[in-house]
Amino acid sequence: MPKKIHPTWYPEAKVICNGEVVMTVGSTKPEIHVEVWSGNHPFYTGTQKMIDTEGRVDRFLRKYKMGDKSSKKADQK
């Protein structure tokens, strides 16, 4: 390998979230500051809420006629 063209490798780089070291990884930086990681992300912690504020699901169901049975009866008449 050519010398002096590769960045310095830190095999024990610290990943820091909210002032706490959450894990160590290999990196070209000694410290990596992140706002979100799997330990505090709602999707991975099970606290995620599905909010359909614009009615996208209802609009999709109407568009492709995938709604409940009462809508199928109304379409047949």
PDB file of C-alpha atoms in Angstrom, residues 40-51:
ATOM      1  CA  ASN A  40     -33.301   5.882  21.626  1.00  0.00           C
ATOM      2  CA  HIS A  41     -35.063   5.805  18.238  1.00  0.00           C
ATOM      3  CA  PRO A  42     -38.858   5.302  18.568  1.00  0.00           C
ATOM      4  CA  PHE A  43     -38.952   2.614  15.881  1.00  0.00           C
ATOM      5  CA  TYR A  44     -36.474   0.381  17.717  1.00  0.00           C
ATOM      6  CA  THR A  45     -37.746   1.090  21.237  1.00  0.00           C
ATOM      7  CA  GLY A  46     -41.373   0.292  20.357  1.00  0.00           C
ATOM      8  CA  THR A  47     -42.759   3.746  21.136  1.00  0.00           C
ATOM      9  CA  GLN A  48     -43.426   4.771  17.535  1.00  0.00           C
ATOM     10  CA  LYS A  49     -46.952   5.950  16.798  1.00  0.00           C
ATOM     11  CA  MET A  50     -48.475   5.795  13.355  1.00  0.00           C
ATOM     12  CA  ILE A  51     -50.279   9.076  12.756  1.00  0.00           C
TER      13      ILE A  51
END
